[in-house]
Coordinates of C-alpha atoms in Angstrom, one line a residue:
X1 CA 0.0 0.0 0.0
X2 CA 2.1 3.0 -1.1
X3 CA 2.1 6.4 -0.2
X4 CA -1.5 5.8 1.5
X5 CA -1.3 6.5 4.9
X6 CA -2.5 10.6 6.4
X7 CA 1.5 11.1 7.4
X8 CA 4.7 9.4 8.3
X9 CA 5.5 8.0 11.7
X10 CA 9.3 8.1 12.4
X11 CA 11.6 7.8 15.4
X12 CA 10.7 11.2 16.6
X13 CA 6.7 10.3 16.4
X14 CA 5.4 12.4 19.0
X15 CA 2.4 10.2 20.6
X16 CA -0.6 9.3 19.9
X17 CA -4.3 8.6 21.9
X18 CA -5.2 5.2 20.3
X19 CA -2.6 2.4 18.2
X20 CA -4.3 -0.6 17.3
X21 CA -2.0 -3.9 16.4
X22 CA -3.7 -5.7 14.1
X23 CA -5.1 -3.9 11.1
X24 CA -8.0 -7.3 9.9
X25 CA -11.1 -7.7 10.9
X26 CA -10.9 -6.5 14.1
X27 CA -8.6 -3.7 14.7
X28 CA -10.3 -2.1 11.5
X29 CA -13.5 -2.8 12.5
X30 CA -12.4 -1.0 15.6
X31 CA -10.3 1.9 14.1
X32 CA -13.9 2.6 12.3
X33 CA -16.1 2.3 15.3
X34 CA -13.9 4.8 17.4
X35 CA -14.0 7.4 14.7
X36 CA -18.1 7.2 14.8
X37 CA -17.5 8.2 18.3
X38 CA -14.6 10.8 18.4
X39 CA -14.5 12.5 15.3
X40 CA -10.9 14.1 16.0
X41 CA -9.5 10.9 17.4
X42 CA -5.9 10.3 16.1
X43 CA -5.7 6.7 15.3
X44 CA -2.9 4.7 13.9
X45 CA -3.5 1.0 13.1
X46 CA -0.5 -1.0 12.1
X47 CA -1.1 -4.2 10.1
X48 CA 1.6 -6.9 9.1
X49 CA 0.0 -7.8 5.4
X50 CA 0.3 -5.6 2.7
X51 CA -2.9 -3.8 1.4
X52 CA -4.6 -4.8 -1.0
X53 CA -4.9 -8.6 0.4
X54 CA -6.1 -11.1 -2.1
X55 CA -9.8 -12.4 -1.8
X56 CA -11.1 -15.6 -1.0
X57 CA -8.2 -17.4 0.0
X58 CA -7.0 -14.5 2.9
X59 CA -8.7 -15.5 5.7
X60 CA -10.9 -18.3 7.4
X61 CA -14.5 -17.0 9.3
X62 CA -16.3 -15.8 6.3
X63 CA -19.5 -16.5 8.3
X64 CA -21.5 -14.1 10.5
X65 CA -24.4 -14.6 12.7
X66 CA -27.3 -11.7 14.0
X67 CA -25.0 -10.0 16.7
X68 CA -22.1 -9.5 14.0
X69 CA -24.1 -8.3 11.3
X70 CA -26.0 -6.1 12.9
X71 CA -22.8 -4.7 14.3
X72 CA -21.2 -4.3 10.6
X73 CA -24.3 -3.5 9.1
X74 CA -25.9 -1.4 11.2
X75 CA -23.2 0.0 14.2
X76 CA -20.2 0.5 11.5
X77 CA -22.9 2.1 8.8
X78 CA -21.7 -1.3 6.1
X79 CA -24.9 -2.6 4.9
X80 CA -24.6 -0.9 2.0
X81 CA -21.6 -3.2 1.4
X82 CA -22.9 -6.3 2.6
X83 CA -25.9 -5.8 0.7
X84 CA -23.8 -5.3 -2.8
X85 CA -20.6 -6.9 -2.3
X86 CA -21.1 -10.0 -0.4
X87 CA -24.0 -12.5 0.2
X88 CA -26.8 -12.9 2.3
X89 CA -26.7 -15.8 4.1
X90 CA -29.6 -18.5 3.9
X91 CA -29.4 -19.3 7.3
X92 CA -27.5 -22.7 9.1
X93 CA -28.3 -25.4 7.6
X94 CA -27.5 -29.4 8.6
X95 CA -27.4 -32.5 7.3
X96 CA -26.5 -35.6 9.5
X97 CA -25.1 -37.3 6.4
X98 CA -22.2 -39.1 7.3
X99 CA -21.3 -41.2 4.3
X100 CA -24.6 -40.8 3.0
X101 CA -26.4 -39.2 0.1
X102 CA -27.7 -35.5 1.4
X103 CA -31.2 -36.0 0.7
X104 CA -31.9 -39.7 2.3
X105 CA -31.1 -38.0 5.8
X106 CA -32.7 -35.1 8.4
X107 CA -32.2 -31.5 7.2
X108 CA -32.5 -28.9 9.4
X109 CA -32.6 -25.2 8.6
X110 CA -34.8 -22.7 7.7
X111 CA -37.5 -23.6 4.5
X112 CA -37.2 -19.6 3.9
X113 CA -35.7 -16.5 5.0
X114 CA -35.7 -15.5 8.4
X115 CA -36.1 -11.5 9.6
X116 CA -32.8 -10.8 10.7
X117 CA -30.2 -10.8 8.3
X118 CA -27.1 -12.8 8.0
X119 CA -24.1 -12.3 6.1
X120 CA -21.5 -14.6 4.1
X121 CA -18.2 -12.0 4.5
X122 CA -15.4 -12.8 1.5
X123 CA -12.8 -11.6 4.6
X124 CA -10.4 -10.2 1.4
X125 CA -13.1 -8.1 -0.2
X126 CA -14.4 -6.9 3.5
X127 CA -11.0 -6.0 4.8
X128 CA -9.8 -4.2 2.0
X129 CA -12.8 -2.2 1.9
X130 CA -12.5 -1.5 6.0
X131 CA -8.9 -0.2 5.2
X132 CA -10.2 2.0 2.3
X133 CA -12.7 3.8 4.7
X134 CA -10.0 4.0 7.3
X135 CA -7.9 5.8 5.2
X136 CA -10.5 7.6 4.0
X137 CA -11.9 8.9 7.5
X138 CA -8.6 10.4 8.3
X139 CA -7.2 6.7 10.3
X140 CA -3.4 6.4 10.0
X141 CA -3.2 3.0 8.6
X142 CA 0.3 1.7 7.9
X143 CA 0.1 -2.0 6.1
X144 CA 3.5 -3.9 6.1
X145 CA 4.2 -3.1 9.3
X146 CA 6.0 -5.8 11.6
X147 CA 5.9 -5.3 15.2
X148 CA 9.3 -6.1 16.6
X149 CA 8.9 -5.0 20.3
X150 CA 6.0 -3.3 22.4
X151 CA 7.4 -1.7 25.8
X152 CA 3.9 -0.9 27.7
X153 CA 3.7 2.0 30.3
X154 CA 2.9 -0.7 32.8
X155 CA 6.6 -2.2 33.2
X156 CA 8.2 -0.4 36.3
X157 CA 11.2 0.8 34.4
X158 CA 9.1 1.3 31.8
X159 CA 8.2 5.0 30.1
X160 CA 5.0 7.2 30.9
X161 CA 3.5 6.1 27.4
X162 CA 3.1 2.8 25.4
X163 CA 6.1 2.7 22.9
X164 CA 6.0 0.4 19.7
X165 CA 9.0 -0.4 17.6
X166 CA 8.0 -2.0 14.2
X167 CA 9.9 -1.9 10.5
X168 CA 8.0 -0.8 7.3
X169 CA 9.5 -1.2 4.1
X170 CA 13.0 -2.2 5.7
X171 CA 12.8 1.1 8.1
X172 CA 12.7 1.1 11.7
X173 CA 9.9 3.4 13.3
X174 CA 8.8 3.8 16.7
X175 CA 5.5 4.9 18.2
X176 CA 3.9 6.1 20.8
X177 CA 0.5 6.1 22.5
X178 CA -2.2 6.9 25.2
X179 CA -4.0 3.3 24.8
X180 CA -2.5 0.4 22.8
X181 CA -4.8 -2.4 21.3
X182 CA -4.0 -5.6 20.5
X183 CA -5.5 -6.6 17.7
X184 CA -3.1 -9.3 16.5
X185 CA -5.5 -12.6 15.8
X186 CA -3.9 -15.7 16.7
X187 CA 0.1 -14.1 17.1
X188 CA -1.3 -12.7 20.9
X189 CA 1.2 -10.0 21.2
X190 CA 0.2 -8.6 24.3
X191 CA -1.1 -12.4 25.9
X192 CA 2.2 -13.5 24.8
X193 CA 4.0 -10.5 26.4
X194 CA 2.1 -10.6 29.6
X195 CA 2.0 -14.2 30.2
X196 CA -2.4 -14.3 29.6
X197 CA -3.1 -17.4 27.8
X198 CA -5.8 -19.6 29.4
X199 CA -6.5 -23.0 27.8
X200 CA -10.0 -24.4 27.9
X201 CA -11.3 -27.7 28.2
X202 CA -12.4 -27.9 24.2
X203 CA -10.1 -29.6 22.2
X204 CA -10.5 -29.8 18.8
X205 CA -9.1 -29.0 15.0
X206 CA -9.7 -27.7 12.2
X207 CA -8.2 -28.0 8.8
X208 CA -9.6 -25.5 5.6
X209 CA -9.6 -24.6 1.4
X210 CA -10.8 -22.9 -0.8
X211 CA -12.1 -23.2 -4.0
X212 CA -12.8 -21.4 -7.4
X213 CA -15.5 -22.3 -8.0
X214 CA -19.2 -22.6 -6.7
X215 CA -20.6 -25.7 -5.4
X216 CA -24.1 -26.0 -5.5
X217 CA -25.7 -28.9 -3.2
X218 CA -28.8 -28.7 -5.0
X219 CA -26.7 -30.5 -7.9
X220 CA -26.5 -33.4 -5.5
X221 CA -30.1 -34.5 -6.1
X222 CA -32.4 -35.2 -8.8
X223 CA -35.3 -35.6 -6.1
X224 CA -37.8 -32.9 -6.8
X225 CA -39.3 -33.5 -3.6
X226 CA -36.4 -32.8 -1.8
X227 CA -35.0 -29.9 -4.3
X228 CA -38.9 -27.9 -3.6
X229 CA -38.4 -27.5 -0.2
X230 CA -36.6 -24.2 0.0
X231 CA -37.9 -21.2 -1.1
X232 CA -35.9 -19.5 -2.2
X233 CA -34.0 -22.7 -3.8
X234 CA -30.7 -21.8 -2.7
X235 CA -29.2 -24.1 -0.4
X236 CA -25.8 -22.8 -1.4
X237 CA -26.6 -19.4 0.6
X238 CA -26.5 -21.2 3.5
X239 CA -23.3 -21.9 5.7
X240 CA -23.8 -25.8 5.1
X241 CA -22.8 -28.1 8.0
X242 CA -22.3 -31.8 7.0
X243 CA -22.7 -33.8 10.0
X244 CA -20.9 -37.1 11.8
X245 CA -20.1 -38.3 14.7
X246 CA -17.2 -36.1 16.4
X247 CA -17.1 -34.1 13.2
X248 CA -19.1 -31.1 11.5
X249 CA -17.6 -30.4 7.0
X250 CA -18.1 -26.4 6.2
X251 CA -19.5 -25.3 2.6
X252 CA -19.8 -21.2 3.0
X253 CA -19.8 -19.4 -0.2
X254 CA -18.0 -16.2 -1.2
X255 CA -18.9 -13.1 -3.0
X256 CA -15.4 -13.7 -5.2
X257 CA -17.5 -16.7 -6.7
X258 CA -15.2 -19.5 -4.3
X259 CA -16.1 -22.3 -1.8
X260 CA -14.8 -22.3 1.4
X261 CA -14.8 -25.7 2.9
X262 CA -13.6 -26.8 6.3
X263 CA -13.5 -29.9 8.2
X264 CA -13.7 -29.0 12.4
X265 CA -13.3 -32.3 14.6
X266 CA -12.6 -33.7 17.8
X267 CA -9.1 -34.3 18.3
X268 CA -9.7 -37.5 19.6
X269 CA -12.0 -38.7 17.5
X270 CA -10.4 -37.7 13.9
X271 CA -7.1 -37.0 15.0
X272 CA -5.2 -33.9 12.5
X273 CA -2.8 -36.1 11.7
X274 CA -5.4 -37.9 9.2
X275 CA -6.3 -34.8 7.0
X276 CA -3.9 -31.8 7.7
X277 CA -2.7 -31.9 4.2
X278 CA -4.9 -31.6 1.1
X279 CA -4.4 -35.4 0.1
X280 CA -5.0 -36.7 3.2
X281 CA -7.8 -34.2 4.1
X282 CA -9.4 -35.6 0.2
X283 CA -8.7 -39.7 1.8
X284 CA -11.2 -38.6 4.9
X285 CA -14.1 -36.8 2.5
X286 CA -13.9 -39.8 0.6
X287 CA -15.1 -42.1 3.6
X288 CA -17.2 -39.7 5.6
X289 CA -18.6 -37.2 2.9
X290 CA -18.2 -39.1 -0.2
X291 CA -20.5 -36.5 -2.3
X292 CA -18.4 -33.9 -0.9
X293 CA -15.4 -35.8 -2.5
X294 CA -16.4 -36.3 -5.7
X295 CA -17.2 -32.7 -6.0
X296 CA -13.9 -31.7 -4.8
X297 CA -12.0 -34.3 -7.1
X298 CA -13.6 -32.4 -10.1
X299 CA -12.2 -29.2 -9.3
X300 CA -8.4 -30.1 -8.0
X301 CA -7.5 -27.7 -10.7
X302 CA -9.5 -24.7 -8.7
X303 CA -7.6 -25.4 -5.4
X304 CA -6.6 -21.8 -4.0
X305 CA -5.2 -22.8 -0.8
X306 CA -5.0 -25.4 2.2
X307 CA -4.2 -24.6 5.9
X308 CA -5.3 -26.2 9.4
X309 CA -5.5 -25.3 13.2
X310 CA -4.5 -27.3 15.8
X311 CA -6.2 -26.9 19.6
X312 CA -7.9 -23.9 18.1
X313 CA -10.4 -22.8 21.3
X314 CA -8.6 -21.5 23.8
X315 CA -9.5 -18.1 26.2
X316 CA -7.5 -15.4 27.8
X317 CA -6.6 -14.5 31.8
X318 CA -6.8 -10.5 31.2
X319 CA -8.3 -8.4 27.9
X320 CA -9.1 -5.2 29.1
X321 CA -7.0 -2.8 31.8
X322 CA -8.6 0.2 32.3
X323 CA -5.5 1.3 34.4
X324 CA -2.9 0.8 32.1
X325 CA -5.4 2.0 29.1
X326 CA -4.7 -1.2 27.0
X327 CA -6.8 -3.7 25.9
X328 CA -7.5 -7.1 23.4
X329 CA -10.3 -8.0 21.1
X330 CA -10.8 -10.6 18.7
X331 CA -8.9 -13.8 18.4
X332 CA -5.7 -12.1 19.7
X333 CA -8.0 -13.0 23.0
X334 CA -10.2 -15.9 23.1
X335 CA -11.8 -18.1 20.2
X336 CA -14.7 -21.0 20.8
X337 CA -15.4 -23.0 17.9
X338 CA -16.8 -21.4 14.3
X339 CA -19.3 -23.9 14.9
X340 CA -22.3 -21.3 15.1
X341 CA -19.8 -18.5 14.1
X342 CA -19.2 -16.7 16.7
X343 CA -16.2 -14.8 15.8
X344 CA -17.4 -11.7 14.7
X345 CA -20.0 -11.5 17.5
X346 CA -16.8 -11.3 20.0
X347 CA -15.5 -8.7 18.2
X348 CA -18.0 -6.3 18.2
X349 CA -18.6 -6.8 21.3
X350 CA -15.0 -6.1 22.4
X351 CA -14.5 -3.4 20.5
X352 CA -17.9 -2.0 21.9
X353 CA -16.8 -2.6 25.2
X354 CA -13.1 -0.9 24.1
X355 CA -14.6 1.9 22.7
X356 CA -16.6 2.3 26.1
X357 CA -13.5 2.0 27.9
X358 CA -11.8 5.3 26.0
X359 CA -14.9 7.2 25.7
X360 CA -14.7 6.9 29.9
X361 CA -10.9 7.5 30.2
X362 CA -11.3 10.7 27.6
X363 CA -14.2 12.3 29.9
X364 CA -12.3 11.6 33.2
X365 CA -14.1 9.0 34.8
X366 CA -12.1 5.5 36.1
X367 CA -11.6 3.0 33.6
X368 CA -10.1 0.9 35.5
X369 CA -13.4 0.3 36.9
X370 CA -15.4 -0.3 34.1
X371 CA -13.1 -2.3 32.8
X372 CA -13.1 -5.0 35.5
X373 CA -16.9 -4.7 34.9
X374 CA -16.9 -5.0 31.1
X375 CA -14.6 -7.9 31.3
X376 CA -16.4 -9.7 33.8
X377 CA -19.0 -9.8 31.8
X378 CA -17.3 -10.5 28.4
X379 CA -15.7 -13.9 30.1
X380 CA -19.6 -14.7 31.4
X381 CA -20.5 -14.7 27.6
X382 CA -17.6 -16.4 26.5
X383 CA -18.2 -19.1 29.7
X384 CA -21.9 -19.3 28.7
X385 CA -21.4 -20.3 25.0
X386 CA -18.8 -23.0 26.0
X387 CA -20.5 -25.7 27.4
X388 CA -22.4 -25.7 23.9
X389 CA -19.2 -27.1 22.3
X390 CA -16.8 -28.8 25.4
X391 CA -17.7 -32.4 24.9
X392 CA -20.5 -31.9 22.6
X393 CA -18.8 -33.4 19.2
X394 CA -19.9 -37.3 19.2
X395 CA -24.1 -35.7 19.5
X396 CA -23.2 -34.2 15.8
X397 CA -23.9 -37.3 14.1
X398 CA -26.9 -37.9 16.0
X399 CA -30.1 -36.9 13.7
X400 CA -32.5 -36.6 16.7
X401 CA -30.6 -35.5 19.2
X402 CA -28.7 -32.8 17.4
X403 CA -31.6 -30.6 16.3
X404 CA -32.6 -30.6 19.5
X405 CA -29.8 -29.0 20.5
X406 CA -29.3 -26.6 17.9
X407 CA -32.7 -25.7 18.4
X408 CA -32.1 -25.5 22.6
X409 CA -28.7 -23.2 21.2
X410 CA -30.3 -20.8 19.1
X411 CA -32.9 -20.2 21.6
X412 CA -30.2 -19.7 24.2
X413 CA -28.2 -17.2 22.4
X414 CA -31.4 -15.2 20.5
X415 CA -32.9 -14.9 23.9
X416 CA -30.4 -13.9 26.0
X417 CA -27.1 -13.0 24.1
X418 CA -28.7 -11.2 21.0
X419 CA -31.5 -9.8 23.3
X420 CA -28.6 -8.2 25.4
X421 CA -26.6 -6.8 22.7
X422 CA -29.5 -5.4 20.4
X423 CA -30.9 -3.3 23.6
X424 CA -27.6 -2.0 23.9
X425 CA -27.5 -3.6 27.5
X426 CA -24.1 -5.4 27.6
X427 CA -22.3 -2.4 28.5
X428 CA -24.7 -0.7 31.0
X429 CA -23.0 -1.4 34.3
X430 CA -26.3 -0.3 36.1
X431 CA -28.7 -2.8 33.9
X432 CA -25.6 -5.8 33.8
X433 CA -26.2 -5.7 37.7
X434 CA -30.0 -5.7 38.0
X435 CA -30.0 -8.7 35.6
X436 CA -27.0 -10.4 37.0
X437 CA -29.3 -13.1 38.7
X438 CA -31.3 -14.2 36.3
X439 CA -28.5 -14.3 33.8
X440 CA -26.6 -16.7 36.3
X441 CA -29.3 -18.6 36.8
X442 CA -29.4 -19.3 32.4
X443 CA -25.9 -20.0 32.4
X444 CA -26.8 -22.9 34.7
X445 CA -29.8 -24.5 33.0
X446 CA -27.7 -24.0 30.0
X447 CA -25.1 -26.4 31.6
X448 CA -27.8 -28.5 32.6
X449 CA -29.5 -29.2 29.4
X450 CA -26.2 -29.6 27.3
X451 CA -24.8 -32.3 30.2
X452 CA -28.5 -34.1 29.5
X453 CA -27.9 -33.4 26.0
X454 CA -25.1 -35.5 26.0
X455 CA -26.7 -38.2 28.2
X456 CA -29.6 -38.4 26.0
X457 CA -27.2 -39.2 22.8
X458 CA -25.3 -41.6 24.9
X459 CA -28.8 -43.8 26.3
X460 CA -29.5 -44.8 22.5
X461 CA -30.2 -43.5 18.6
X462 CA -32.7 -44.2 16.7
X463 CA -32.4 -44.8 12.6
X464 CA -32.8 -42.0 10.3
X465 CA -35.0 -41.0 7.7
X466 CA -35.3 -38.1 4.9
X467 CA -37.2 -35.4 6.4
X468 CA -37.0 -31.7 6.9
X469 CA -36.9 -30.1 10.1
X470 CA -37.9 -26.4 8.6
X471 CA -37.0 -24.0 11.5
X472 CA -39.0 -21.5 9.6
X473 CA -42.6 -22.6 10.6
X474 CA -42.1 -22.6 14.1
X475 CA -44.1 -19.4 14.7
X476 CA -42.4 -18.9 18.0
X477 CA -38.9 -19.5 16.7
X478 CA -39.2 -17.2 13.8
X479 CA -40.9 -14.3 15.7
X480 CA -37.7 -14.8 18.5
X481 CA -35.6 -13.8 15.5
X482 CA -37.8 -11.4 14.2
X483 CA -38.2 -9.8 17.6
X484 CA -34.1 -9.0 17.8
X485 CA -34.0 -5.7 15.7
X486 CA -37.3 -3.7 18.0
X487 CA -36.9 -1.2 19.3
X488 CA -37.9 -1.6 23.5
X489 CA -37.8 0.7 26.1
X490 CA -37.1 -0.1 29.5
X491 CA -40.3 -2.2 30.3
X492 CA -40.7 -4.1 27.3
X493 CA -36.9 -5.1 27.4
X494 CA -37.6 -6.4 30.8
X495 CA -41.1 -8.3 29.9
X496 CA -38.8 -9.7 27.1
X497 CA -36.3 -11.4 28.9
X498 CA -38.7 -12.7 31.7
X499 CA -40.5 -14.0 28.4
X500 CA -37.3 -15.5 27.0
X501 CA -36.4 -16.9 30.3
X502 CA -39.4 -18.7 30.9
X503 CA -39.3 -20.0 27.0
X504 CA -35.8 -21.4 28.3
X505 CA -37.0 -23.4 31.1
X506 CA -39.8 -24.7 29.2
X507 CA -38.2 -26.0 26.4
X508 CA -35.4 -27.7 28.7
X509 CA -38.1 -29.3 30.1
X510 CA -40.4 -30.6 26.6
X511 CA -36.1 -31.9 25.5
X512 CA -36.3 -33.6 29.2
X513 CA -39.8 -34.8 28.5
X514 CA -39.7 -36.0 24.8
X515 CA -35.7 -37.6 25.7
X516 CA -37.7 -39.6 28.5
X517 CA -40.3 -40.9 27.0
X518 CA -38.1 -43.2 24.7
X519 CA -35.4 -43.2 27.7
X520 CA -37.1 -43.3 30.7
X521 CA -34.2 -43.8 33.0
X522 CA -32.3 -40.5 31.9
X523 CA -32.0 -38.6 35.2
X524 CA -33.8 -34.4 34.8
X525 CA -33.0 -33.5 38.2
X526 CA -30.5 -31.6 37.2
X527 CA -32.2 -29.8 34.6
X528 CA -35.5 -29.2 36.9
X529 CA -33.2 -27.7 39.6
X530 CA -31.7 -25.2 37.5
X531 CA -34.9 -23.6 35.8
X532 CA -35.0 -19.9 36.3
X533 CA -38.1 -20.0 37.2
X534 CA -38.1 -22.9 39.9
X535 CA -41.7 -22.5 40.3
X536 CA -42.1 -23.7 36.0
X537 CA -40.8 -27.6 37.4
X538 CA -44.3 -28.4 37.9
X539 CA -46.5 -26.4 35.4
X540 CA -48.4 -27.2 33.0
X541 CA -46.4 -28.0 29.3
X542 CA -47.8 -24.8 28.0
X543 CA -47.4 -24.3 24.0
X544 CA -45.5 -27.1 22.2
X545 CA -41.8 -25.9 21.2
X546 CA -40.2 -28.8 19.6
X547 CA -40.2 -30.2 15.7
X548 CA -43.5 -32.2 15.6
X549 CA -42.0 -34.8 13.5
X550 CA -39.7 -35.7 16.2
X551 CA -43.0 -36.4 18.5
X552 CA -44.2 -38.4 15.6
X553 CA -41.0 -40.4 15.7
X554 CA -41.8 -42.0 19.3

């Protein structure tokens, strides 16, 4: 990127408020949201690739879910964008197919669209457009720039101000700054520095490529049963999870007119050894996705690139020091699993959280405070959302079981998590406090339900058959999705949650029910002490939440 940047920083730079490391996804995202908020803001983001970075094959988490989106489209001012330069996104979709034909097994997704939009983000087209509008609104954006060392103001012999040595184009510079950011991804400059990784329980890999070329899972059937049942008829839309025991295959397509495709697996159950190289990742679609295969084997030609991750979930002791003023966001902190595609949810929530965090330090009021605040609840999200993966890949194969879950999941996160960040709650300390019980008490029955979750899959399965499990006309389910964007005042975000809440403990208690009746010695208790609501243990059903089919099949 030549001659782009608003000025030159040299050895003699004299300081600046804000210096974000990391110029992707994040630490632009971030530059952009803190000039919304303080128009004169200097800014410098320094970022290790060279601008313009290539599409398609730049980055992995090309998916976004409803807190994401909303937080490009609507917080950041992008839907103009995402509505012309990438794709909507048809929704999950999941087929428990392993080694089998896609349509002779359960699908489960969404017939049609659902209100709240979704994106499919081609991570080279998006980030070079973020750096364009950085540059644009007056952000100091160097690209090629390779942090060599980071002295923080923190260190006891240390200086007064955050200094940053880095080379650009084979010259030494040095910065310095108010607040430092680390945006980083995976490298972890400042957890690395200060000592802050945290490994979780989750272990599991992932291995990735990318294609040039569409592919079209609608050209796997010739069933026009099966080929009517979306409306729109665009499977292809959708991030496509291919389903097996310990094991979920990614299809996501790109604006740039490429596949991505992913395999994410237990590392005990399909160890990385067995596909972390094109060849061998082609020998394990052939046995577990065989469609897949063939598909792939056609296009060899069209390969783009191959990569893999190893342990990839993993957390963080310390991401925000109000103090100090520095601070982490995205993947240079903690990562769960792109399972439901979480990534870009964490990230505007950090950076809201970080933007929060300088807006206080600017006006005079104690950061350091908030920040303990805002990170406390940060880690409760990122605790919350792990129990849906830790020990939950053998139930991925399971074609009863597993739409149960994913229907208990999205339930979970649209009515608590989404319902949280839409209202603009997550960072009002006062309302964080007043809701801190009943949140607590979620977090619980969410623990409970996933632990019977993975009793229920371990009591038993039952055979499969080709069915669709169509999301879309479960009127409560689509109206909980349609329900994220309103507007609510303080009352009717209140009557929400209590609403969501009690949804929550009813539906833990149909899965209890309905896993019962065909398993009568799977133990509830757990799941009846943990309601929200104890009171709900011995009420009436009240409306029927689950798939009817899966009634039928008892």
């Amino acid at each position: 990127m030549a001659d782009r940047s608003t000025g030159s920083v040299t050895n003699a730079d004299p300081g600046h408020p804000v210096v974000i490391l990391g110029g992707g996804l994040a630490g632009l995202s971030l530059a952009l949201q803190l000039r919304q908020r303080f128009a004169e803001l200097d800014i410098v983001v320094l970022e290790r690739r060279t601008h313009p970075v290539p599409h398609a094959a730049h980055k992995v988490g090309e998916s976004t879910v409803e807190i994401g989106a909303h937080y490009f489209a609507e917080i950041l001012g992008l839907k103009p964008h995402l509505q012309t330069q990438q794709l909507k996104k048809f929704g999950f979709r999941f087929f428990f197919n392993d080694g089998r034909d896609i349509d002779s097994v359960t699908e489960l997704g969404a017939s049609t669209f659902l209100s709240t939009p979704a994106y499919q983000i081609d991570r080279g087209i998006f980030e070079n457009e973020l750096g364009r509008l950085a540059l644009e609104r007056g952000i100091r954006f160097e690209d090629g720039a390779v942090v060599r060392q980071v002295d923080l103001a923190t260190e006891p012999s240390g200086p007064r101000a955050h200094r940053v040595r880095y080379e650009r184009n084979g010259q030494p510079h040095e910065i310095a700054c108010s607040w430092l950011v680390d945006a980083s991804g995976r490298v972890g400059l400042l957890k690395r520095k200060l000592g802050l990784a945290k490994a979780n329980a989750h272990r599991a890999n992932a291995v990735w490529l990318r294609i040039s070329d569409r592919l079209d899972i609608n050209e796997w059937s010739s069933d026009p049963e099966w080929l009517a049942r979306c409306n729109p008829p665009h499977r292809w839309l959708s991030t496509n999870h291919l389903c097996g025991d310990g094991y979920w295959a990614w299809l996501i397509p790109l604006s740039s007119g490429s596949h991505s495709v992913g395999i994410v697996c237990d590392a005990d159950a399909h160890p990385i050894e067995g596909m972390n190289t094109f060849d061998k990742a082609m020998e394990w679609f052939a046995v577990h996705q065989p469609q897949l295969h063939a598909q792939l084997d056609q296009r060899r030609d069209k390969l783009q690139d191959f990569a893999f991750f190893k342990n990839f979930s993993y957390g963080c002791k310390q991401v925000f020091d109000g103090g100090n003023r520095w601070a982490i966001t995205g993947e240079a902190g903690l990562f769960l699993d792109p399972f439901y595609s979480p990534g870009s949810d964490f990230i505007a929530i950090s950076n809201t959280f970080i933007t929060e965090l300088i807006a206080q330090d600017r006006s005079g009021r104690p950061a350091s405070m908030y920040a303990d605040i805002y990170q406390s609840i940060y880690f409760l999200l990122y605790e919350n959302m792990l129990p849906m993966y830790t020990g939950q890949y053998r139930l991925f194969g399971n074609p009863e079981v597993m739409p149960i879950k994913v229907l208990w999941d999205y339930t979970y996160y649209w009515g608590v998590m989404c319902h949280l960040y839409f209202q603009q709650k997550l960072w009002d300390v006062g309302a964080m406090g007043r809701l801190q019980k009943g949140l607590a008490a979620s977090q619980r029955l969410n623990v409970a339900v996933q632990d019977f979750l993975r009793a229920w899959d371990a009591a038993g399965r039952s055979g499969d058959e080709p069915r669709m499990l169509d999301q879309a006309s479960i009127p409560w389910f689509a109206e909980l999705n349609r329900g994220l964007t309103d507007e609510l005042d303080k009352e009717a975000f209140q009557a929400r949650l209590v609403t969501n809440l009690e949804r929550l403990d009813q539906l833990a208690l149909q899965i209890a029910a309905r896993a019962r009746s065909e398993y009568p010695a799977l133990d509830d208790n757990a799941i009846r002490a943990s309601l929200t609501d104890p009171a709900l243990a011995d009420a009436a059903p009240g409306e029927d939440l689950l798939f009817a089919q899966l009634h039928a099949a008892v």
